PDB file of C-alpha atoms in Angstrom:
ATOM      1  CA  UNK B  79     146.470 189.106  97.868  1.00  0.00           C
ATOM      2  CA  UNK B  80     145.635 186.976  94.971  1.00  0.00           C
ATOM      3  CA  UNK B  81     148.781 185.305  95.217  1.00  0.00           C
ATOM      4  CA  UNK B  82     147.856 184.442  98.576  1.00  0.00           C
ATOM      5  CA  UNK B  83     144.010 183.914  97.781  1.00  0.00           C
ATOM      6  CA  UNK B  84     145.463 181.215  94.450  1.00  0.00           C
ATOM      7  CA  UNK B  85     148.253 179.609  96.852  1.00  0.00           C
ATOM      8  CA  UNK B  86     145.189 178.397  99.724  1.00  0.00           C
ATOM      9  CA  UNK B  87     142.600 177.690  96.720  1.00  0.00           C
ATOM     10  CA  UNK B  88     145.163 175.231  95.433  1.00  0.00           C
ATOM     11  CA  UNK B  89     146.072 173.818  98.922  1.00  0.00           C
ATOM     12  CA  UNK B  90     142.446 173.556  99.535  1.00  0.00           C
ATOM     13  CA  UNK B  91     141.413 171.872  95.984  1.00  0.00           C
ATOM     14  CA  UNK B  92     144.675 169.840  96.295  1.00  0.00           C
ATOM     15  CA  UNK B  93     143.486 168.839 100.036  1.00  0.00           C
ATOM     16  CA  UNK B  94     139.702 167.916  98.391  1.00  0.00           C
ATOM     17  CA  UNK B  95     141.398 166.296  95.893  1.00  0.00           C
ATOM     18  CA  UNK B  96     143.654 163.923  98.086  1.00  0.00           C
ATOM     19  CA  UNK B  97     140.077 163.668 100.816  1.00  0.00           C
ATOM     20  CA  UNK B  98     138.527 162.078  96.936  1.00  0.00           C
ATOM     21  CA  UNK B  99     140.896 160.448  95.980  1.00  0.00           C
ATOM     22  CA  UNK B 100     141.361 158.581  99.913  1.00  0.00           C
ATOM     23  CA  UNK B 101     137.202 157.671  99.910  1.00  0.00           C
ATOM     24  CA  UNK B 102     137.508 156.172  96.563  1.00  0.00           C
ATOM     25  CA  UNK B 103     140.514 154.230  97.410  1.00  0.00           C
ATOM     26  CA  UNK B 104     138.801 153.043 100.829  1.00  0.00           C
ATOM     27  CA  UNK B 105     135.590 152.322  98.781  1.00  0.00           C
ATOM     28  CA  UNK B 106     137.212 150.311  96.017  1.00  0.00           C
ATOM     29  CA  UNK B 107     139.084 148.775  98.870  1.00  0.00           C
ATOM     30  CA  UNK B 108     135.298 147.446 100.287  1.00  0.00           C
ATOM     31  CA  UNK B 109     134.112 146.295  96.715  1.00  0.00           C
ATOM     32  CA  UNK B 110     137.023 143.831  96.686  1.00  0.00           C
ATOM     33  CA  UNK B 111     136.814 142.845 100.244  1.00  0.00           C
ATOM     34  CA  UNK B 112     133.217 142.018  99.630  1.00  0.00           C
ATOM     35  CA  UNK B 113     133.981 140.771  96.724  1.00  0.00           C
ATOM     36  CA  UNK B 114     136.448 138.243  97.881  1.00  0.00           C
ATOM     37  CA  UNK B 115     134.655 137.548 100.840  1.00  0.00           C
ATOM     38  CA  UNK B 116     131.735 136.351  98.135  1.00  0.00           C
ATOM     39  CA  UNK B 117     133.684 134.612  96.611  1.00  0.00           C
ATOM     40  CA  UNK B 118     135.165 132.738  99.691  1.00  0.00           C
ATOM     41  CA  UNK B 119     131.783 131.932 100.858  1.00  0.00           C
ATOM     42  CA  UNK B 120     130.439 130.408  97.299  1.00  0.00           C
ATOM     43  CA  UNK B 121     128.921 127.014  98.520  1.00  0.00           C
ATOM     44  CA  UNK B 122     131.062 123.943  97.713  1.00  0.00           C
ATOM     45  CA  UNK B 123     130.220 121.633  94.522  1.00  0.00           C
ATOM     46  CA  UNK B 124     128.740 119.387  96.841  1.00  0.00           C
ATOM     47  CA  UNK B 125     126.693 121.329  98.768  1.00  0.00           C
ATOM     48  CA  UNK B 126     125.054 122.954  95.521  1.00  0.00           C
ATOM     49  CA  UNK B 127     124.938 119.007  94.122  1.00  0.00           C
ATOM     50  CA  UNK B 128     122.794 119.107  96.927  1.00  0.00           C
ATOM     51  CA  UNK B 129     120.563 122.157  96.894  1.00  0.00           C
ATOM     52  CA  UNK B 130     119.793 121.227  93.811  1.00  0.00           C
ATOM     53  CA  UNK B 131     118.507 117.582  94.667  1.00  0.00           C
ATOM     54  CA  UNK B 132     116.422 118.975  97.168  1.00  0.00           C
ATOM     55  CA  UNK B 133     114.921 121.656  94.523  1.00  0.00           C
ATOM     56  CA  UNK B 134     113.844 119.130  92.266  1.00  0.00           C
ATOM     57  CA  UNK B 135     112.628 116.668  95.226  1.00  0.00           C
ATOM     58  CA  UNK B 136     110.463 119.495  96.134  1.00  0.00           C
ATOM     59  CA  UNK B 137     109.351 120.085  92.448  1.00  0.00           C
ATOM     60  CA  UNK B 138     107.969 116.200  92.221  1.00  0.00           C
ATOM     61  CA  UNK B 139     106.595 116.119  95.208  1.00  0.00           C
ATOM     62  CA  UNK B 140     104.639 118.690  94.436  1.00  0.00           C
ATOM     63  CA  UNK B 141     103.806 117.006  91.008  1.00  0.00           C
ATOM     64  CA  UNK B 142     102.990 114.074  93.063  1.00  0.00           C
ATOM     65  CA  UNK B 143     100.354 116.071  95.306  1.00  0.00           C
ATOM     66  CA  UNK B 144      99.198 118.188  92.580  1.00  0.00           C
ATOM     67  CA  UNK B 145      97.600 114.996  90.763  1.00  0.00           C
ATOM     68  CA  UNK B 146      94.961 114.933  93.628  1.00  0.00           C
ATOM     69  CA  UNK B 147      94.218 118.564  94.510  1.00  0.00           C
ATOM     70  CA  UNK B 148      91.356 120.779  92.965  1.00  0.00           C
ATOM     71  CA  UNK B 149      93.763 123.419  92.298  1.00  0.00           C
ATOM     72  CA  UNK B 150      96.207 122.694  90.036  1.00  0.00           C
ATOM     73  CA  UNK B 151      97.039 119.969  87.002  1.00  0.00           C
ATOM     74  CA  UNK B 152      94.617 118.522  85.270  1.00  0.00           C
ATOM     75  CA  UNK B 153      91.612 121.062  85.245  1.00  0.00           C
ATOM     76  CA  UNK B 154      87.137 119.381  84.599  1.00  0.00           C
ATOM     77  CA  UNK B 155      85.759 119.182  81.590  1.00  0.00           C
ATOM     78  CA  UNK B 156      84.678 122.418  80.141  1.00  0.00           C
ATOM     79  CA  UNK B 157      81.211 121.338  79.869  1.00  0.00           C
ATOM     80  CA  UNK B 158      80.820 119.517  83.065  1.00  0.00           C
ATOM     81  CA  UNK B 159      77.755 120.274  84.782  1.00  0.00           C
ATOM     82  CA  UNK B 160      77.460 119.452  88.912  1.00  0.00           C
ATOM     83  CA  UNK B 161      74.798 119.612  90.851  1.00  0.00           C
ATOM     84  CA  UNK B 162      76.718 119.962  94.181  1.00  0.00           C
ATOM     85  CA  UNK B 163      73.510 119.332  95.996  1.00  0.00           C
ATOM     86  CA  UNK B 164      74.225 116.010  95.394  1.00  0.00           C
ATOM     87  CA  UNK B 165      77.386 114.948  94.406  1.00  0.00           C
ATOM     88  CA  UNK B 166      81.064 115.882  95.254  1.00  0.00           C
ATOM     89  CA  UNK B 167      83.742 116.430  92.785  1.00  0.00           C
ATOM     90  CA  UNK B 168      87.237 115.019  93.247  1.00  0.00           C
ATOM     91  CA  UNK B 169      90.325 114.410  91.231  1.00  0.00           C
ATOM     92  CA  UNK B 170      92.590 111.641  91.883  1.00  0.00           C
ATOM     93  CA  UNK B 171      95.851 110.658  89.323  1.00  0.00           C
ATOM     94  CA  UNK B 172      94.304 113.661  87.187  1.00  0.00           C
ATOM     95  CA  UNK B 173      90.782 111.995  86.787  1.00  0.00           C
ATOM     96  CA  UNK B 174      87.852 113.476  87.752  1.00  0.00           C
ATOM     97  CA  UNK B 175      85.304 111.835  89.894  1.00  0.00           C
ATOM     98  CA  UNK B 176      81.693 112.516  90.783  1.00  0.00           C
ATOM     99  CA  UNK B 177      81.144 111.129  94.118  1.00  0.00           C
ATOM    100  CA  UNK B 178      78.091 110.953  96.000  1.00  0.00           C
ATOM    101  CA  UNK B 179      77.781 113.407  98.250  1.00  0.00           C
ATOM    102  CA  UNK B 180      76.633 111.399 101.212  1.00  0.00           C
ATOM    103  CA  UNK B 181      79.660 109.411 101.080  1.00  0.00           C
ATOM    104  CA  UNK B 182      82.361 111.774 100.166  1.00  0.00           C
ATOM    105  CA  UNK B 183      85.333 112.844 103.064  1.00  0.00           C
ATOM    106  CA  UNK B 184      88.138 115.389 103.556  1.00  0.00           C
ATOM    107  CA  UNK B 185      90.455 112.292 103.178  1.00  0.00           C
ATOM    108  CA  UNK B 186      88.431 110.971  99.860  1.00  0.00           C
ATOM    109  CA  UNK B 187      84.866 108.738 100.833  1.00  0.00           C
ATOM    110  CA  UNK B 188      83.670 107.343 103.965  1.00  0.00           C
ATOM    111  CA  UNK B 189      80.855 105.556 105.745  1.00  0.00           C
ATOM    112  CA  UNK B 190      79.666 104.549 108.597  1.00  0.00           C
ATOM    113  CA  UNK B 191      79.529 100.347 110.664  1.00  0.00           C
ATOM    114  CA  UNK B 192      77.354  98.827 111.081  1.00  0.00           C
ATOM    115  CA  UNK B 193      75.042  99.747 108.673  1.00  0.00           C
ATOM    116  CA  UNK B 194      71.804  99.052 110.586  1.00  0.00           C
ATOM    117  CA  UNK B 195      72.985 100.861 113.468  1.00  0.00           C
ATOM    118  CA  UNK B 196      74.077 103.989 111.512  1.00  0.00           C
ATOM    119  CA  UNK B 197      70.647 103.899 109.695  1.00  0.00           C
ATOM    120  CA  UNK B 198      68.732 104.046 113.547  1.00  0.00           C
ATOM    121  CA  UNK B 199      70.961 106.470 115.077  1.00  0.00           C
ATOM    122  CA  UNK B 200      68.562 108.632 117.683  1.00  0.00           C
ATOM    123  CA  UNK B 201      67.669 112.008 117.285  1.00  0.00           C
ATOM    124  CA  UNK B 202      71.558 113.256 118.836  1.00  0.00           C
ATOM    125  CA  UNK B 203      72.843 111.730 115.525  1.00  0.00           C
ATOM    126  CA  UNK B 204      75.676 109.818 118.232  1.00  0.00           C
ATOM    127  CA  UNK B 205      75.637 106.124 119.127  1.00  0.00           C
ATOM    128  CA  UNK B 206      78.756 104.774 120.768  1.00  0.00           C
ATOM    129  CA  UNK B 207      78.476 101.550 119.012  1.00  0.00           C
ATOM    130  CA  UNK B 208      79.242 103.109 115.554  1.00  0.00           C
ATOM    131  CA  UNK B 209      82.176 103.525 113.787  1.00  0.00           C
ATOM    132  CA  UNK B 210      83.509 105.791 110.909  1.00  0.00           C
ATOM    133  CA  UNK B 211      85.073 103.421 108.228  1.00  0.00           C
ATOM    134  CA  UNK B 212      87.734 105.791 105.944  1.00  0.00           C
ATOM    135  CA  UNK B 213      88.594 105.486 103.268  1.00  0.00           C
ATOM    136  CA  UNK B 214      91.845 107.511 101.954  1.00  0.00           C
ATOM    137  CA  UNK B 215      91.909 107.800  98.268  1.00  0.00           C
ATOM    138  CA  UNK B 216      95.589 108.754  96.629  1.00  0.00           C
ATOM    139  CA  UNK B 217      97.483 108.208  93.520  1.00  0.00           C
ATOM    140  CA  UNK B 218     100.669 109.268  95.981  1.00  0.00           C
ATOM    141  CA  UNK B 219     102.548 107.257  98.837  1.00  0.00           C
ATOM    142  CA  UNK B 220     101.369 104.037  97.803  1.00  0.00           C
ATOM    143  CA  UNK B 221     102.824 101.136 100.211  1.00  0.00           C
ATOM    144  CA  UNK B 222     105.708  99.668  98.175  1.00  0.00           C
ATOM    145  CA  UNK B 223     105.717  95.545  97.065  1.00  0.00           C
ATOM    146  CA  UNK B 224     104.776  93.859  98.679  1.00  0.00           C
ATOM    147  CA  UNK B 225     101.744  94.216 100.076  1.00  0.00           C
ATOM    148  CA  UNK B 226      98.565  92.748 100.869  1.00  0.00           C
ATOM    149  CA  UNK B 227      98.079  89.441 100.701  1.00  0.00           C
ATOM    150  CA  UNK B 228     101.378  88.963  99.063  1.00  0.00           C
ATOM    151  CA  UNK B 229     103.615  90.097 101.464  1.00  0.00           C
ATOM    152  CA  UNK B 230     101.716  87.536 103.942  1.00  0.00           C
ATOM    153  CA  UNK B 231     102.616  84.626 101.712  1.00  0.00           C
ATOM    154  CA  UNK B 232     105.902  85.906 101.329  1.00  0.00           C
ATOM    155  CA  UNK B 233     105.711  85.681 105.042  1.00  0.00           C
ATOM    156  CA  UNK B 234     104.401  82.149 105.311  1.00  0.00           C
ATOM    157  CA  UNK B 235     106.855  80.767 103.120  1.00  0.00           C
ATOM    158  CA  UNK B 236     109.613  82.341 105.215  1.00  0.00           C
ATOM    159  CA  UNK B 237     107.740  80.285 108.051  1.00  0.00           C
ATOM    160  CA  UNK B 238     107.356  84.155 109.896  1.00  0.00           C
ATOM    161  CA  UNK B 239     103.640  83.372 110.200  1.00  0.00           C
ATOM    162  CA  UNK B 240     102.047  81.783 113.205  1.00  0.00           C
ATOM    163  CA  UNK B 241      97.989  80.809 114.604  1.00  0.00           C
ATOM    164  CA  UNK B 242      96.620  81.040 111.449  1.00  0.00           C
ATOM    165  CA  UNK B 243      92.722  79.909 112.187  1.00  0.00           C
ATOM    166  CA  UNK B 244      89.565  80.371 110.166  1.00  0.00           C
ATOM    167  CA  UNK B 245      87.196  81.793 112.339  1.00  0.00           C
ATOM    168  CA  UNK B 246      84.277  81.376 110.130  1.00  0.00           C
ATOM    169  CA  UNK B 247      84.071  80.340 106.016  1.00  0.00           C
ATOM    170  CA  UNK B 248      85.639  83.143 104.673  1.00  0.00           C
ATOM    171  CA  UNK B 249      87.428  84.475 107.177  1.00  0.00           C
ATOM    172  CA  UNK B 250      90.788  84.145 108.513  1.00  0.00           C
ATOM    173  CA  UNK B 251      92.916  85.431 111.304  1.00  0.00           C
ATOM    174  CA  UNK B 252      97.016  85.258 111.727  1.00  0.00           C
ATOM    175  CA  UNK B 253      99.740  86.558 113.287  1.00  0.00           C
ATOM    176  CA  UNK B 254     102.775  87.153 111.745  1.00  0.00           C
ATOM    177  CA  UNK B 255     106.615  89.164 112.356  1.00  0.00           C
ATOM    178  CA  UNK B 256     108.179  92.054 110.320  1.00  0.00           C
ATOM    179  CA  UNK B 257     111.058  91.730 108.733  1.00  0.00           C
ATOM    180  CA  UNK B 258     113.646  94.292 109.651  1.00  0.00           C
ATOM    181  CA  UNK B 259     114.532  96.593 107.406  1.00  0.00           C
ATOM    182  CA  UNK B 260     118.396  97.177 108.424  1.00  0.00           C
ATOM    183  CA  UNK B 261     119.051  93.734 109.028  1.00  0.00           C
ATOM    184  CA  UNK B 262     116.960  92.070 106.395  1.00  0.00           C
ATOM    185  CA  UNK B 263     115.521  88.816 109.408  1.00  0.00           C
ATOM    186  CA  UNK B 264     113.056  88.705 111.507  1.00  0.00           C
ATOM    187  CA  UNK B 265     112.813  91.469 114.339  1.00  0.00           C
ATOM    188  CA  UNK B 266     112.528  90.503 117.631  1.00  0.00           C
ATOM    189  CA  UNK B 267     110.649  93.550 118.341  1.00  0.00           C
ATOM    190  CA  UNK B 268     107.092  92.335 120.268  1.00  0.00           C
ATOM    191  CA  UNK B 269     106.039  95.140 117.998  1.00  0.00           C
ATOM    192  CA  UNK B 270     106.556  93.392 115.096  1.00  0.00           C
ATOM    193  CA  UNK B 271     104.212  91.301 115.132  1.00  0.00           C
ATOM    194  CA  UNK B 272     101.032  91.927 113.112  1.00  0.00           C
ATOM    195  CA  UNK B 273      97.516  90.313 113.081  1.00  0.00           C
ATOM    196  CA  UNK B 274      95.696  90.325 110.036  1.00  0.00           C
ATOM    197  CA  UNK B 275      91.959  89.321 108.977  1.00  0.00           C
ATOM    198  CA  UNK B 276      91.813  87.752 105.296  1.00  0.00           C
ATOM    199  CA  UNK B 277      88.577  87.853 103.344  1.00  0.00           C
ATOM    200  CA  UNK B 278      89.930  84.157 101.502  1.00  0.00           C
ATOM    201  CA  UNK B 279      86.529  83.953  99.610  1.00  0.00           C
ATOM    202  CA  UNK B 280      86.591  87.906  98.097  1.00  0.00           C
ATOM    203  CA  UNK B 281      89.783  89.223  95.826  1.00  0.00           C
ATOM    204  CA  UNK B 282      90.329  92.651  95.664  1.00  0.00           C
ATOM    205  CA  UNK B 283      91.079  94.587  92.310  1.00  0.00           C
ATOM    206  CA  UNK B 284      94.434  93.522  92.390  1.00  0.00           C
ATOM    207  CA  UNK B 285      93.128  89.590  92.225  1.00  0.00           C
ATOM    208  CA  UNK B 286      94.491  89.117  96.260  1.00  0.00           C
ATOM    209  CA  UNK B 287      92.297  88.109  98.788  1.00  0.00           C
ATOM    210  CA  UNK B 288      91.677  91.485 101.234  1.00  0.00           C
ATOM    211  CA  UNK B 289      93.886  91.551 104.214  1.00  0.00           C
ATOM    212  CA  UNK B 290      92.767  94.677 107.148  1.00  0.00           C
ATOM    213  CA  UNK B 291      95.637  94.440 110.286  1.00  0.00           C
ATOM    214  CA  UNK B 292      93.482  95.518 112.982  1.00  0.00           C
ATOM    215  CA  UNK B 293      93.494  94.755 116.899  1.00  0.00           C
ATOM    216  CA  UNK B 294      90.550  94.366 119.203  1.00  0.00           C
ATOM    217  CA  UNK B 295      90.932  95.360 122.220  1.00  0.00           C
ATOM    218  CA  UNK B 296      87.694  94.392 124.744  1.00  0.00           C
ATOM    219  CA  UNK B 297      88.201  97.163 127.462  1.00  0.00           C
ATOM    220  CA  UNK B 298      88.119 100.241 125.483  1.00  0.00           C
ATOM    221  CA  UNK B 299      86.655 100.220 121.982  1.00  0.00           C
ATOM    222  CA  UNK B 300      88.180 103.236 120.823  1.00  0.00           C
ATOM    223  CA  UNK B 301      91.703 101.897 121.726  1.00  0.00           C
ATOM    224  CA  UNK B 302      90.933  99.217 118.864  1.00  0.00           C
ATOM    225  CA  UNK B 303      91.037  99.575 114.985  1.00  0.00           C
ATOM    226  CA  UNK B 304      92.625  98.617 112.316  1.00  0.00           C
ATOM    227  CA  UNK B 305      93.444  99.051 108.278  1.00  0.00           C
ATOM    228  CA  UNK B 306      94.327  98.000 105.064  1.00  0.00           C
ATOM    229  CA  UNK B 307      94.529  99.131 101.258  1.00  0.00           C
ATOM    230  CA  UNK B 308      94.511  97.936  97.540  1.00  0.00           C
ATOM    231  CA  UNK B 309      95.196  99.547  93.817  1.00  0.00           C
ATOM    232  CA  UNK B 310      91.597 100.433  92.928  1.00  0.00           C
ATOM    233  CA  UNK B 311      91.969 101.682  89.487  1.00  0.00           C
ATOM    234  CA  UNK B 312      93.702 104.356  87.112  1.00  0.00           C
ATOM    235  CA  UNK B 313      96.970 104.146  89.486  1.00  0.00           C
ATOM    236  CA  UNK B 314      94.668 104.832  92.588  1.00  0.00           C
ATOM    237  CA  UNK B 315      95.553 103.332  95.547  1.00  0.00           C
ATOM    238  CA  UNK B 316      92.607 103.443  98.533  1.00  0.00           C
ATOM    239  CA  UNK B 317      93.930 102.903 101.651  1.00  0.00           C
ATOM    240  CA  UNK B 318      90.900 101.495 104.392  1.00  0.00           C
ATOM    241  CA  UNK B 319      91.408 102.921 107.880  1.00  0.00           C
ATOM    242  CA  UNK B 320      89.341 101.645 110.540  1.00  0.00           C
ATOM    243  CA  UNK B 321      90.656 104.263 113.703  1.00  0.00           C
ATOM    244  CA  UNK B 322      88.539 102.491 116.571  1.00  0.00           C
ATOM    245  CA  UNK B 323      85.810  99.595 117.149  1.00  0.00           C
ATOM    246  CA  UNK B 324      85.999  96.055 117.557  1.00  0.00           C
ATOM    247  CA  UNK B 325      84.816  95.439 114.227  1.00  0.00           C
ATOM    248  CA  UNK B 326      87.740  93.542 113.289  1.00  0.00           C
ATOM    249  CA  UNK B 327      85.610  89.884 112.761  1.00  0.00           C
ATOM    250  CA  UNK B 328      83.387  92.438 110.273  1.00  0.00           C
ATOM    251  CA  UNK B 329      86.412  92.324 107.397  1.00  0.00           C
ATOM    252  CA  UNK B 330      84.300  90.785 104.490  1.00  0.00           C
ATOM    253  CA  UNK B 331      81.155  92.468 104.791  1.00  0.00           C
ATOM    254  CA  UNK B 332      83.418  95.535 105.363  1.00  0.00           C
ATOM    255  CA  UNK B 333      84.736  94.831 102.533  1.00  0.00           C
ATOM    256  CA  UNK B 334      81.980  94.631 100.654  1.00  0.00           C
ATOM    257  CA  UNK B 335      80.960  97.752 101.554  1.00  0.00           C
ATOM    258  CA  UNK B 336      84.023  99.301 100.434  1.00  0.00           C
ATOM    259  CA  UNK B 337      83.694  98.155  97.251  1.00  0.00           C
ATOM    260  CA  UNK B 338      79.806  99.106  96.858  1.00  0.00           C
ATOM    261  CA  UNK B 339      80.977 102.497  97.687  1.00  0.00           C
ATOM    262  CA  UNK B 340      83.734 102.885  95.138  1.00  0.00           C
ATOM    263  CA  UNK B 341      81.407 101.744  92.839  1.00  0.00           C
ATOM    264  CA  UNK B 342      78.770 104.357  93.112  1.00  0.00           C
ATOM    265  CA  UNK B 343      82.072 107.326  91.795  1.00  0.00           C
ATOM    266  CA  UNK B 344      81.532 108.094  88.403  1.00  0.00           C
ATOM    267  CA  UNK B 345      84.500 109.188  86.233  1.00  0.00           C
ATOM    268  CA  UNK B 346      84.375 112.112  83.924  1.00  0.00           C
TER     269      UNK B 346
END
């Protein structure tokens, strides 16, 4: 009997033994096939060249962005004192900026044309004769060179400019064609081709008479509008955006405005 009972506990722990000895063979047998299969799928040099281009495009973007937000970079003085009753605080390029809280926007300041009709709106606060003049302050996706009035005298002396009138002293209106970008000439596009107001007797920051491009269109106001933009200061570009109103003959007095309005920031 204990022959016996010895004999079936060693077939039986032999059996175990061989079950154990099977699973770990199958399970090694996974490792490696995982393994392998890992290794097969390991992205290419290029692809990773390329993951890791995109990683740090992401990582100065967000540099780029985080120069004008609240909530990260550059942090206010310490000892700054607001009173937000009356003034907005904003950061642009990693400055700080008191700005007046009548005048400040989600996209930066703003105001509203013309001036005497804002100032005698009704008691509904709406009159369909004014318009909201932005203005989008950045130190990020600045229009590249050139710009302004430059690229229309680049234009001019590429003879790409045609009807250029003065409509009053001081003010001038012209048409002129976009370049293409893929084949370097002229496109024959009929939407490329821009009209522009120039402010000749003003000179923005940049010491270039202010250019808006800006359409009127007599049927539906709101179908009109226009814009325009300069380097203001610090690396800060402000970018005018006029989104509907025939207001297009207003361009130096507009611009005037703009200025006045920039002026009244105060940096801390």
């Amino acid at each position: 009997m204990q022959l016996i009972f010895s004999s079936r506990t060693r077939r039986k722990s032999s059996s175990s033994g061989q079950a154990q000895f099977q699973q770990h063979r199958h399970m090694g047998g996974l490792v490696l096939a995982v393994a392998f299969a890992l290794l097969g799928c390991r992205p290419s040099a290029e692809e990773e060249a390329k993951t890791a281009a995109r990683l740090k495009a992401e990582a100065q973007r967000q540099e780029e962005l985080c120069r004008d937000r609240a909530d990260c970079g550059e942090k206010p003085p310490a000892e700054l004192k607001v009173d937000y009753k009356k003034h907005a605080l904003r950061k642009w390029n990693n400055h700080w900026f008191l700005v007046p809280r009548d005048y400040n926007a989600a996209q930066g300041m703003g105001f509203l044309w013309p001036l005497e009709r804002a100032r005698l709106k009704g008691p509904s606060g709406y009159d369909p004769n004014v318009w909201a003049i932005e203005l989008h302050i950045r130190s990020h996706d600045i229009p590249p060179e050139p710009r302004g009035y430059v690229r229309i005298r680049l234009a001019e002396r590429e003879g790409r400019v045609s009807n250029r009138v003065t409509l009053r002293p001081g003010l001038d209106r012209l048409r002129y064609r976009y370049v293409d970008d893929e084949t370097g000439k002229p496109s024959l596009s009929p939407n490329a081709v821009f009209t522009e107001y120039v402010a000749t007797d003003r000179s923005d920051p940049e010491g270039q008479p202010p250019v808006l491009r800006c359409k009127t269109n007599a049927a539906d106001p709101k179908q009109a509008g226009g814009g325009g933009g300069f380097m203001w200061r610090d690396g800060i570009y402000v970018g005018v955006l006029i989104r509907a109103g025939n207001i297009c003959e207003d361009w130096p007095a507009i611009y005037d405005e703009v200025i006045r309005v920039l002026q009244m920031t105060e940096k801390v």
